């Protein structure tokens, strides 16, 4: 007879499916184990060790993200020993590179290291700071790579290789000299990078930030509005991060299909058009070959009058309406209703054919 | 799409054709790449260009542009000959198999090789791969539809999927990738000359009566209207006197734009409603400023038929209004009381008159969208179409004859031009070309050529070449690329200053009225 697969976490019994990690079982049952490098739907790497737990009978603490749950395994997720280990890990992270400038860091409020440091109340200072070996890279239009903040957690590498499968970046040099590199350690602009920005979205600190981050409000200072991307037909779910009546950033919604956080370069970075100075702001009427500004009343009056006159003279089917694949369902509905019920023609189409 | 996007990771085999997925639908490309890399899915790419997805493919088949029916019939020929078709599915779910079998009889691999350039052995291998899979998905885009044989191409894809029983199942299906955020929705909403919302024909008296009651009007037209590709020429000939264009830029996006410009100039009255002063808007008599997606509430329907919310995040510029507010104001002025308080109220009306949207409400899609058909409030939505039967009952096999492209190369115009988008820009560039970063990555038009062609026609990488067709000419920088196969060149159509659509052929598919953007004859001069 097969025994049910049961693991004991913090004194509670939980069922698991063979192959599931301790972390997966714990999270499913709302047992909080802190992580930093862990990424859902990517191969666990066990790089950061934040998720260490005690497993009865094991010689040392184990990384919950990599160790598979086993039958009758007894796990503790919080203890003095675990807390000590986690504190040490955070302390070492804080001293590796430049992590003391939260006041001027774009990632503040959206930084996993900051969150963990706060949770465990850790300040840097006990160990000497290690200097970053690599210079900041900003020679592309979208992504700043600030190696002085990189913890080499590998989330960006997984995002690029396992989620977007662009295989533009990987670990290079290794050991103390570890650097996330492109092929041949070129700059991103001369690499296979297609600037989808998945790496920025998954970076747990401020090592990867949008190029314009310093000119924009920090994400933590913005209001987030859920929406749907306006470019292709995939319908990626996005958060518009808004401050001062301006969209400051767009990120992918990690919790929603179809994209689960992923976006492309247009969806993530191509939103300058929203606040572009060239936006049309007022109705325009052409007179003697040139446009002049007009009130809505005047413009709408003119359109209604001209359409009515042409309809009266040449019939409804001398009028045509092109609705749009770019506007909402509600607007398309109203436009075709206008063509059919008001103009009385079925001459209504849009750019699906083009 | 017959199947949801997430299904792509469940397919054993994916047949990808006429879609440059990494450039045009990058997030779907990621699904397919993951499937290949981590789930053991085998990918067959059929495309005239050696696109990025070809690097992930088990097989890349390279047909001459515009020969899709030939290789599709060839695949079916092999499948039937080798007895790999799904007899049970065909017997239970389909009809007219005999007609199909007869129609593909002549398409032997050798004959197909002659027509398409695809080696006979490769075709046979692909047929075995697709038919041999437990579930296989077909994914396509405008490379299939933008031909004079576009409708035939799609029917041939449907034939293939039915022949192998790869329809109505998870991981299968025939899946067109839609290029614009709400092109699905615009069709669903009746933004088409032949149907009301939810594809209810305007020629059906019962539908007309229903709409007349819902809209409180009489005298709705029961005559099928004109498509965009018919309206423009009829503007030239004078049958169309006025056009009202919302959020479109035909002066860049249509085929043979020189002719489009002349046609539009003929109009007595042109209204353009848009967020920018587009090339088309410049020709208008009245321009009305509207709001973009970030400035309004509403819904978009994506390529997998999922109705999803957009929400107002910021106020728009100046006195710009939502498209529906503008149209309602004009309607009222013309004597029809079109009044809505919000997009939600409009959506409620849509649900009332559209069976496939009947069960969808803003409340239900607050957190996640729903796939139509969703006829009732307690219906969970339909992720996979045709699971028990097809819309018409039995799936009908169509015998499809091979029709070559409308335009042929000759001594003067020896190269085939195909057009499309690049990753960093979107359609007519109205939005993306406002982005400094995107412009830095893709600043200008280019002509993508094989090295052999560049040498043959004496043009150098990076030099500006003249590209001419029988309709016009443009100048663009030469980009020598492994993506191009000798004999075929590629141009992106985003760039007004080097508008690819000055060259393209406006010959239409007789049914869909889609122009043949993907094939025309050109020459390239230094």
JSON list of C-alpha atoms in Angstrom, two decimals, chain A residues 6-15 29 72:
[
{"chain": "A", "resi": 6, "resn": "UNK", "atom": "CA", "xyz": [3.18, 13.78, 3.99]},
{"chain": "A", "resi": 7, "resn": "UNK", "atom": "CA", "xyz": [5.69, 16.36, 5.10]},
{"chain": "A", "resi": 8, "resn": "UNK", "atom": "CA", "xyz": [5.64, 18.05, 8.49]},
{"chain": "A", "resi": 9, "resn": "UNK", "atom": "CA", "xyz": [6.31, 21.77, 8.43]},
{"chain": "A", "resi": 10, "resn": "UNK", "atom": "CA", "xyz": [6.32, 23.63, 11.74]},
{"chain": "A", "resi": 11, "resn": "UNK", "atom": "CA", "xyz": [4.41, 20.77, 13.35]},
{"chain": "A", "resi": 12, "resn": "UNK", "atom": "CA", "xyz": [1.67, 20.68, 10.70]},
{"chain": "A", "resi": 13, "resn": "UNK", "atom": "CA", "xyz": [1.23, 17.82, 8.25]},
{"chain": "A", "resi": 14, "resn": "UNK", "atom": "CA", "xyz": [0.93, 18.69, 4.56]},
{"chain": "A", "resi": 15, "resn": "UNK", "atom": "CA", "xyz": [0.41, 16.54, 1.49]},
{"chain": "A", "resi": 29, "resn": "UNK", "atom": "CA", "xyz": [-0.05, 26.28, 2.51]},
{"chain": "A", "resi": 72, "resn": "UNK", "atom": "CA", "xyz": [7.81, 12.12, 6.75]}
]
